[in-house]
Amino acid sequence: MDLAPAALLALYDDQLRTDAETPSARAVTRLGPLRLVTFDGGRGFVTYRDLAGADAAIVRELVAGALEHYRADPVVERVEWKARGHDAAPGLHAALREHGFVQQQQEVVVMGDARLLAVDVPLPPQVVLRRVTSEDDVRAMSAMQDEVFGDPVSPRYADALLRRLATGDGTELWVAEVDGRVIGAGRLEPVAGSDVAGLWGGAVRPGWRGRGVHRALTAARARSALRLGRRLLHSDCSPASRPVLERSGMVPVTTTTPHVWHRGAPSGA
């Protein structure tokens, strides 16, 4: 398998920007090249393989049409438009801003050989890693992630994870604990019909960072990916997690910048 950045980017576009990107969707509507995805919990998500050569005027129409779609569904409270750095998308950021989407922190998409991350990582003796499936464990994990990411603790994300586990699609949830308290977490999402699995939701409490917890959770998920027959891993990583993954041999292939719209927010900047 060719692991050069250009080859990995082509694989990313061809295999990971399809229905594989949103396996837990409640509904998907097509609008030109766009996939307008609705998840449980009042979340919308806009993605696409590319914008099919659209010029700035058409891009603006697509943004307006996508937002009209979600405004018509009163259940949807939040919509994320996922923009990739290598796409040809003239006028996209301006159109999103005009329609009330707020740009979030840019992340780097990295990909690489799972074997490079499936290593032994020394941990403080009181730290225990384990895979969780019970409702109580999933809710504890979700609450910790909400806190670390600076979000209000909400049952919605935990509810979505529990529904995802119930589908039996291979998703795995991993936590690091000290005396039964969750101090770190992350999930593994195997991509159906591919050699790839995604690393998502990595979070570690501030007092435990820099002590191997993130690397150990990554290694545990990489070993599981290999057991499931997934030879490649991918992740949209924050500045905090990027060094860990790149040191292990994962390669940056593009960037992704979320833009988020909230119902009731001002309609434009």
mmCIF file with all atom_site columns, N, CA, C and O in Angstrom, residues 168-204:
data_model
loop_
_atom_site.group_PDB
_atom_site.id
_atom_site.type_symbol
_atom_site.label_atom_id
_atom_site.label_alt_id
_atom_site.label_comp_id
_atom_site.label_asym_id
_atom_site.label_entity_id
_atom_site.label_seq_id
_atom_site.pdbx_PDB_ins_code
_atom_site.Cartn_x
_atom_site.Cartn_y
_atom_site.Cartn_z
_atom_site.occupancy
_atom_site.B_iso_or_equiv
_atom_site.pdbx_formal_charge
_atom_site.auth_seq_id
_atom_site.auth_comp_id
_atom_site.auth_asym_id
_atom_site.auth_atom_id
_atom_site.pdbx_PDB_model_num
ATOM 1   N N  . GLY A 1 168 ? -23.963 -2.154 16.568 1.00 0.00 ? 168 GLY A N  1
ATOM 2   C CA . GLY A 1 168 ? -22.957 -3.190 16.349 1.00 0.00 ? 168 GLY A CA 1
ATOM 3   C C  . GLY A 1 168 ? -22.074 -2.939 15.142 1.00 0.00 ? 168 GLY A C  1
ATOM 4   O O  . GLY A 1 168 ? -21.645 -3.880 14.467 1.00 0.00 ? 168 GLY A O  1
ATOM 5   N N  . ASP A 1 169 ? -21.755 -1.657 14.865 1.00 0.00 ? 169 ASP A N  1
ATOM 6   C CA . ASP A 1 169 ? -20.968 -1.336 13.677 1.00 0.00 ? 169 ASP A CA 1
ATOM 7   C C  . ASP A 1 169 ? -19.463 -1.387 13.902 1.00 0.00 ? 169 ASP A C  1
ATOM 8   O O  . ASP A 1 169 ? -18.688 -1.031 13.019 1.00 0.00 ? 169 ASP A O  1
ATOM 9   N N  . GLY A 1 170 ? -19.046 -1.835 15.080 1.00 0.00 ? 170 GLY A N  1
ATOM 10  C CA . GLY A 1 170 ? -17.619 -1.955 15.359 1.00 0.00 ? 170 GLY A CA 1
ATOM 11  C C  . GLY A 1 170 ? -17.023 -0.814 16.147 1.00 0.00 ? 170 GLY A C  1
ATOM 12  O O  . GLY A 1 170 ? -15.856 -0.870 16.549 1.00 0.00 ? 170 GLY A O  1
ATOM 13  N N  . THR A 1 171 ? -17.795 0.244  16.392 1.00 0.00 ? 171 THR A N  1
ATOM 14  C CA . THR A 1 171 ? -17.297 1.366  17.179 1.00 0.00 ? 171 THR A CA 1
ATOM 15  C C  . THR A 1 171 ? -16.866 0.889  18.562 1.00 0.00 ? 171 THR A C  1
ATOM 16  O O  . THR A 1 171 ? -17.563 0.106  19.206 1.00 0.00 ? 171 THR A O  1
ATOM 17  N N  . GLU A 1 172 ? -15.709 1.376  19.007 1.00 0.00 ? 172 GLU A N  1
ATOM 18  C CA . GLU A 1 172 ? -15.199 1.033  20.327 1.00 0.00 ? 172 GLU A CA 1
ATOM 19  C C  . GLU A 1 172 ? -14.940 2.297  21.126 1.00 0.00 ? 172 GLU A C  1
ATOM 20  O O  . GLU A 1 172 ? -14.422 3.290  20.594 1.00 0.00 ? 172 GLU A O  1
ATOM 21  N N  . LEU A 1 173 ? -15.273 2.250  22.413 1.00 0.00 ? 173 LEU A N  1
ATOM 22  C CA . LEU A 1 173 ? -15.028 3.359  23.331 1.00 0.00 ? 173 LEU A CA 1
ATOM 23  C C  . LEU A 1 173 ? -14.002 2.906  24.364 1.00 0.00 ? 173 LEU A C  1
ATOM 24  O O  . LEU A 1 173 ? -14.156 1.859  25.001 1.00 0.00 ? 173 LEU A O  1
ATOM 25  N N  . TRP A 1 174 ? -12.954 3.715  24.543 1.00 0.00 ? 174 TRP A N  1
ATOM 26  C CA . TRP A 1 174 ? -11.865 3.386  25.460 1.00 0.00 ? 174 TRP A CA 1
ATOM 27  C C  . TRP A 1 174 ? -11.696 4.509  26.481 1.00 0.00 ? 174 TRP A C  1
ATOM 28  O O  . TRP A 1 174 ? -11.811 5.690  26.136 1.00 0.00 ? 174 TRP A O  1
ATOM 29  N N  . VAL A 1 175 ? -11.415 4.123  27.727 1.00 0.00 ? 175 VAL A N  1
ATOM 30  C CA . VAL A 1 175 ? -11.173 5.116  28.766 1.00 0.00 ? 175 VAL A CA 1
ATOM 31  C C  . VAL A 1 175 ? -9.905  4.770  29.529 1.00 0.00 ? 175 VAL A C  1
ATOM 32  O O  . VAL A 1 175 ? -9.468  3.615  29.583 1.00 0.00 ? 175 VAL A O  1
ATOM 33  N N  . ALA A 1 176 ? -9.331  5.801  30.125 1.00 0.00 ? 176 ALA A N  1
ATOM 34  C CA . ALA A 1 176 ? -8.276  5.660  31.127 1.00 0.00 ? 176 ALA A CA 1
ATOM 35  C C  . ALA A 1 176 ? -8.872  6.115  32.449 1.00 0.00 ? 176 ALA A C  1
ATOM 36  O O  . ALA A 1 176 ? -9.532  7.167  32.511 1.00 0.00 ? 176 ALA A O  1
ATOM 37  N N  . GLU A 1 177 ? -8.660  5.342  33.502 1.00 0.00 ? 177 GLU A N  1
ATOM 38  C CA . GLU A 1 177 ? -9.263  5.642  34.797 1.00 0.00 ? 177 GLU A CA 1
ATOM 39  C C  . GLU A 1 177 ? -8.219  5.614  35.902 1.00 0.00 ? 177 GLU A C  1
ATOM 40  O O  . GLU A 1 177 ? -7.219  4.886  35.825 1.00 0.00 ? 177 GLU A O  1
ATOM 41  N N  . VAL A 1 178 ? -8.492  6.374  36.937 1.00 0.00 ? 178 VAL A N  1
ATOM 42  C CA . VAL A 1 178 ? -7.737  6.319  38.191 1.00 0.00 ? 178 VAL A CA 1
ATOM 43  C C  . VAL A 1 178 ? -8.753  6.206  39.320 1.00 0.00 ? 178 VAL A C  1
ATOM 44  O O  . VAL A 1 178 ? -9.613  7.090  39.483 1.00 0.00 ? 178 VAL A O  1
ATOM 45  N N  . ASP A 1 179 ? -8.689  5.104  40.036 1.00 0.00 ? 179 ASP A N  1
ATOM 46  C CA . ASP A 1 179 ? -9.635  4.849  41.135 1.00 0.00 ? 179 ASP A CA 1
ATOM 47  C C  . ASP A 1 179 ? -11.081 4.995  40.676 1.00 0.00 ? 179 ASP A C  1
ATOM 48  O O  . ASP A 1 179 ? -11.931 5.569  41.374 1.00 0.00 ? 179 ASP A O  1
ATOM 49  N N  . GLY A 1 180 ? -11.368 4.517  39.458 1.00 0.00 ? 180 GLY A N  1
ATOM 50  C CA . GLY A 1 180 ? -12.723 4.532  38.930 1.00 0.00 ? 180 GLY A CA 1
ATOM 51  C C  . GLY A 1 180 ? -13.163 5.844  38.328 1.00 0.00 ? 180 GLY A C  1
ATOM 52  O O  . GLY A 1 180 ? -14.289 5.942  37.829 1.00 0.00 ? 180 GLY A O  1
ATOM 53  N N  . ARG A 1 181 ? -12.309 6.869  38.325 1.00 0.00 ? 181 ARG A N  1
ATOM 54  C CA . ARG A 1 181 ? -12.646 8.169  37.737 1.00 0.00 ? 181 ARG A CA 1
ATOM 55  C C  . ARG A 1 181 ? -12.027 8.266  36.356 1.00 0.00 ? 181 ARG A C  1
ATOM 56  O O  . ARG A 1 181 ? -10.834 8.003  36.177 1.00 0.00 ? 181 ARG A O  1
ATOM 57  N N  . VAL A 1 182 ? -12.824 8.634  35.361 1.00 0.00 ? 182 VAL A N  1
ATOM 58  C CA . VAL A 1 182 ? -12.339 8.731  33.988 1.00 0.00 ? 182 VAL A CA 1
ATOM 59  C C  . VAL A 1 182 ? -11.430 9.953  33.865 1.00 0.00 ? 182 VAL A C  1
ATOM 60  O O  . VAL A 1 182 ? -11.841 11.083 34.157 1.00 0.00 ? 182 VAL A O  1
ATOM 61  N N  . ILE A 1 183 ? -10.190 9.725  33.418 1.00 0.00 ? 183 ILE A N  1
ATOM 62  C CA . ILE A 1 183 ? -9.250  10.834 33.215 1.00 0.00 ? 183 ILE A CA 1
ATOM 63  C C  . ILE A 1 183 ? -8.883  11.007 31.743 1.00 0.00 ? 183 ILE A C  1
ATOM 64  O O  . ILE A 1 183 ? -8.249  11.999 31.365 1.00 0.00 ? 183 ILE A O  1
ATOM 65  N N  . GLY A 1 184 ? -9.254  10.057 30.902 1.00 0.00 ? 184 GLY A N  1
ATOM 66  C CA . GLY A 1 184 ? -8.965  10.149 29.475 1.00 0.00 ? 184 GLY A CA 1
ATOM 67  C C  . GLY A 1 184 ? -9.893  9.237  28.703 1.00 0.00 ? 184 GLY A C  1
ATOM 68  O O  . GLY A 1 184 ? -10.442 8.274  29.258 1.00 0.00 ? 184 GLY A O  1
ATOM 69  N N  . ALA A 1 185 ? -10.092 9.531  27.418 1.00 0.00 ? 185 ALA A N  1
ATOM 70  C CA . ALA A 1 185 ? -11.023 8.735  26.623 1.00 0.00 ? 185 ALA A CA 1
ATOM 71  C C  . ALA A 1 185 ? -10.760 8.946  25.140 1.00 0.00 ? 185 ALA A C  1
ATOM 72  O O  . ALA A 1 185 ? -10.105 9.906  24.728 1.00 0.00 ? 185 ALA A O  1
ATOM 73  N N  . GLY A 1 186 ? -11.290 8.035  24.346 1.00 0.00 ? 186 GLY A N  1
ATOM 74  C CA . GLY A 1 186 ? -11.241 8.147  22.892 1.00 0.00 ? 186 GLY A CA 1
ATOM 75  C C  . GLY A 1 186 ? -12.032 7.013  22.292 1.00 0.00 ? 186 GLY A C  1
ATOM 76  O O  . GLY A 1 186 ? -12.303 6.006  22.951 1.00 0.00 ? 186 GLY A O  1
ATOM 77  N N  . ARG A 1 187 ? -12.420 7.177  21.029 1.00 0.00 ? 187 ARG A N  1
ATOM 78  C CA . ARG A 1 187 ? -13.168 6.103  20.373 1.00 0.00 ? 187 ARG A CA 1
ATOM 79  C C  . ARG A 1 187 ? -12.495 5.699  19.065 1.00 0.00 ? 187 ARG A C  1
ATOM 80  O O  . ARG A 1 187 ? -11.748 6.479  18.475 1.00 0.00 ? 187 ARG A O  1
ATOM 81  N N  . LEU A 1 188 ? -12.797 4.486  18.650 1.00 0.00 ? 188 LEU A N  1
ATOM 82  C CA . LEU A 1 188 ? -12.310 3.928  17.394 1.00 0.00 ? 188 LEU A CA 1
ATOM 83  C C  . LEU A 1 188 ? -13.511 3.651  16.507 1.00 0.00 ? 188 LEU A C  1
ATOM 84  O O  . LEU A 1 188 ? -14.482 3.026  16.951 1.00 0.00 ? 188 LEU A O  1
ATOM 85  N N  . GLU A 1 189 ? -13.452 4.116  15.248 1.00 0.00 ? 189 GLU A N  1
ATOM 86  C CA . GLU A 1 189 ? -14.550 3.901  14.315 1.00 0.00 ? 189 GLU A CA 1
ATOM 87  C C  . GLU A 1 189 ? -14.027 3.218  13.053 1.00 0.00 ? 189 GLU A C  1
ATOM 88  O O  . GLU A 1 189 ? -13.474 3.881  12.169 1.00 0.00 ? 189 GLU A O  1
ATOM 89  N N  . PRO A 1 190 ? -14.172 1.899  12.937 1.00 0.00 ? 190 PRO A N  1
ATOM 90  C CA . PRO A 1 190 ? -13.784 1.223  11.697 1.00 0.00 ? 190 PRO A CA 1
ATOM 91  C C  . PRO A 1 190 ? -14.668 1.691  10.542 1.00 0.00 ? 190 PRO A C  1
ATOM 92  O O  . PRO A 1 190 ? -15.881 1.849  10.698 1.00 0.00 ? 190 PRO A O  1
ATOM 93  N N  . VAL A 1 191 ? -14.068 1.936  9.396  1.00 0.00 ? 191 VAL A N  1
ATOM 94  C CA . VAL A 1 191 ? -14.807 2.375  8.213  1.00 0.00 ? 191 VAL A CA 1
ATOM 95  C C  . VAL A 1 191 ? -15.189 1.143  7.406  1.00 0.00 ? 191 VAL A C  1
ATOM 96  O O  . VAL A 1 191 ? -14.320 0.412  6.920  1.00 0.00 ? 191 VAL A O  1
ATOM 97  N N  . ALA A 1 192 ? -16.478 0.922  7.249  1.00 0.00 ? 192 ALA A N  1
ATOM 98  C CA . ALA A 1 192 ? -16.965 -0.266 6.550  1.00 0.00 ? 192 ALA A CA 1
ATOM 99  C C  . ALA A 1 192 ? -16.431 -0.312 5.121  1.00 0.00 ? 192 ALA A C  1
ATOM 100 O O  . ALA A 1 192 ? -16.357 0.710  4.434  1.00 0.00 ? 192 ALA A O  1
ATOM 101 N N  . GLY A 1 193 ? -16.028 -1.504 4.683  1.00 0.00 ? 193 GLY A N  1
ATOM 102 C CA . GLY A 1 193 ? -15.585 -1.696 3.308  1.00 0.00 ? 193 GLY A CA 1
ATOM 103 C C  . GLY A 1 193 ? -14.252 -1.080 2.987  1.00 0.00 ? 193 GLY A C  1
ATOM 104 O O  . GLY A 1 193 ? -13.951 -0.822 1.816  1.00 0.00 ? 193 GLY A O  1
ATOM 105 N N  . SER A 1 194 ? -13.424 -0.823 4.000  1.00 0.00 ? 194 SER A N  1
ATOM 106 C CA . SER A 1 194 ? -12.129 -0.197 3.760  1.00 0.00 ? 194 SER A CA 1
ATOM 107 C C  . SER A 1 194 ? -11.070 -0.816 4.664  1.00 0.00 ? 194 SER A C  1
ATOM 108 O O  . SER A 1 194 ? -11.368 -1.666 5.507  1.00 0.00 ? 194 SER A O  1
ATOM 109 N N  . ASP A 1 195 ? -9.833  -0.352 4.495  1.00 0.00 ? 195 ASP A N  1
ATOM 110 C CA . ASP A 1 195 ? -8.733  -0.746 5.365  1.00 0.00 ? 195 ASP A CA 1
ATOM 111 C C  . ASP A 1 195 ? -8.492  0.277  6.467  1.00 0.00 ? 195 ASP A C  1
ATOM 112 O O  . ASP A 1 195 ? -7.447  0.258  7.121  1.00 0.00 ? 195 ASP A O  1
ATOM 113 N N  . VAL A 1 196 ? -9.447  1.177  6.700  1.00 0.00 ? 196 VAL A N  1
ATOM 114 C CA . VAL A 1 196 ? -9.219  2.353  7.540  1.00 0.00 ? 196 VAL A CA 1
ATOM 115 C C  . VAL A 1 196 ? -10.118 2.341  8.773  1.00 0.00 ? 196 VAL A C  1
ATOM 116 O O  . VAL A 1 196 ? -11.267 1.896  8.728  1.00 0.00 ? 196 VAL A O  1
ATOM 117 N N  . ALA A 1 197 ? -9.574  2.858  9.869  1.00 0.00 ? 197 ALA A N  1
ATOM 118 C CA . ALA A 1 197 ? -10.364 3.147  11.062 1.00 0.00 ? 197 ALA A CA 1
ATOM 119 C C  . ALA A 1 197 ? -10.022 4.551  11.530 1.00 0.00 ? 197 ALA A C  1
ATOM 120 O O  . ALA A 1 197 ? -8.888  5.012  11.364 1.00 0.00 ? 197 ALA A O  1
ATOM 121 N N  . GLY A 1 198 ? -11.016 5.221  12.118 1.00 0.00 ? 198 GLY A N  1
ATOM 122 C CA . GLY A 1 198 ? -10.809 6.588  12.586 1.00 0.00 ? 198 GLY A CA 1
ATOM 123 C C  . GLY A 1 198 ? -10.576 6.648  14.080 1.00 0.00 ? 198 GLY A C  1
ATOM 124 O O  . GLY A 1 198 ? -11.169 5.876  14.849 1.00 0.00 ? 198 GLY A O  1
ATOM 125 N N  . LEU A 1 199 ? -9.691  7.553  14.479 1.00 0.00 ? 199 LEU A N  1
ATOM 126 C CA . LEU A 1 199 ? -9.466  7.861  15.886 1.00 0.00 ? 199 LEU A CA 1
ATOM 127 C C  . LEU A 1 199 ? -10.183 9.174  16.195 1.00 0.00 ? 199 LEU A C  1
ATOM 128 O O  . LEU A 1 199 ? -9.870  10.209 15.598 1.00 0.00 ? 199 LEU A O  1
ATOM 129 N N  . TRP A 1 200 ? -11.112 9.144  17.138 1.00 0.00 ? 200 TRP A N  1
ATOM 130 C CA . TRP A 1 200 ? -11.955 10.308 17.411 1.00 0.00 ? 200 TRP A CA 1
ATOM 131 C C  . TRP A 1 200 ? -12.103 10.530 18.908 1.00 0.00 ? 200 TRP A C  1
ATOM 132 O O  . TRP A 1 200 ? -11.989 9.604  19.713 1.00 0.00 ? 200 TRP A O  1
ATOM 133 N N  . GLY A 1 201 ? -12.410 11.784 19.254 1.00 0.00 ? 201 GLY A N  1
ATOM 134 C CA . GLY A 1 201 ? -12.810 12.111 20.625 1.00 0.00 ? 201 GLY A CA 1
ATOM 135 C C  . GLY A 1 201 ? -11.727 12.003 21.667 1.00 0.00 ? 201 GLY A C  1
ATOM 136 O O  . GLY A 1 201 ? -12.027 11.895 22.855 1.00 0.00 ? 201 GLY A O  1
ATOM 137 N N  . GLY A 1 202 ? -10.463 12.034 21.276 1.00 0.00 ? 202 GLY A N  1
ATOM 138 C CA . GLY A 1 202 ? -9.392  11.917 22.251 1.00 0.00 ? 202 GLY A CA 1
ATOM 139 C C  . GLY A 1 202 ? -9.378  13.089 23.227 1.00 0.00 ? 202 GLY A C  1
ATOM 140 O O  . GLY A 1 202 ? -9.363  14.246 22.818 1.00 0.00 ? 202 GLY A O  1
ATOM 141 N N  . ALA A 1 203 ? -9.417  12.789 24.507 1.00 0.00 ? 203 ALA A N  1
ATOM 142 C CA . ALA A 1 203 ? -9.432  13.837 25.529 1.00 0.00 ? 203 ALA A CA 1
ATOM 143 C C  . ALA A 1 203 ? -8.778  13.309 26.801 1.00 0.00 ? 203 ALA A C  1
ATOM 144 O O  . ALA A 1 203 ? -8.994  12.153 27.178 1.00 0.00 ? 203 ALA A O  1
ATOM 145 N N  . VAL A 1 204 ? -7.994  14.166 27.452 1.00 0.00 ? 204 VAL A N  1
ATOM 146 C CA . VAL A 1 204 ? -7.331  13.814 28.709 1.00 0.00 ? 204 VAL A CA 1
ATOM 147 C C  . VAL A 1 204 ? -7.474  15.000 29.664 1.00 0.00 ? 204 VAL A C  1
ATOM 148 O O  . VAL A 1 204 ? -7.285  16.154 29.261 1.00 0.00 ? 204 VAL A O  1
#
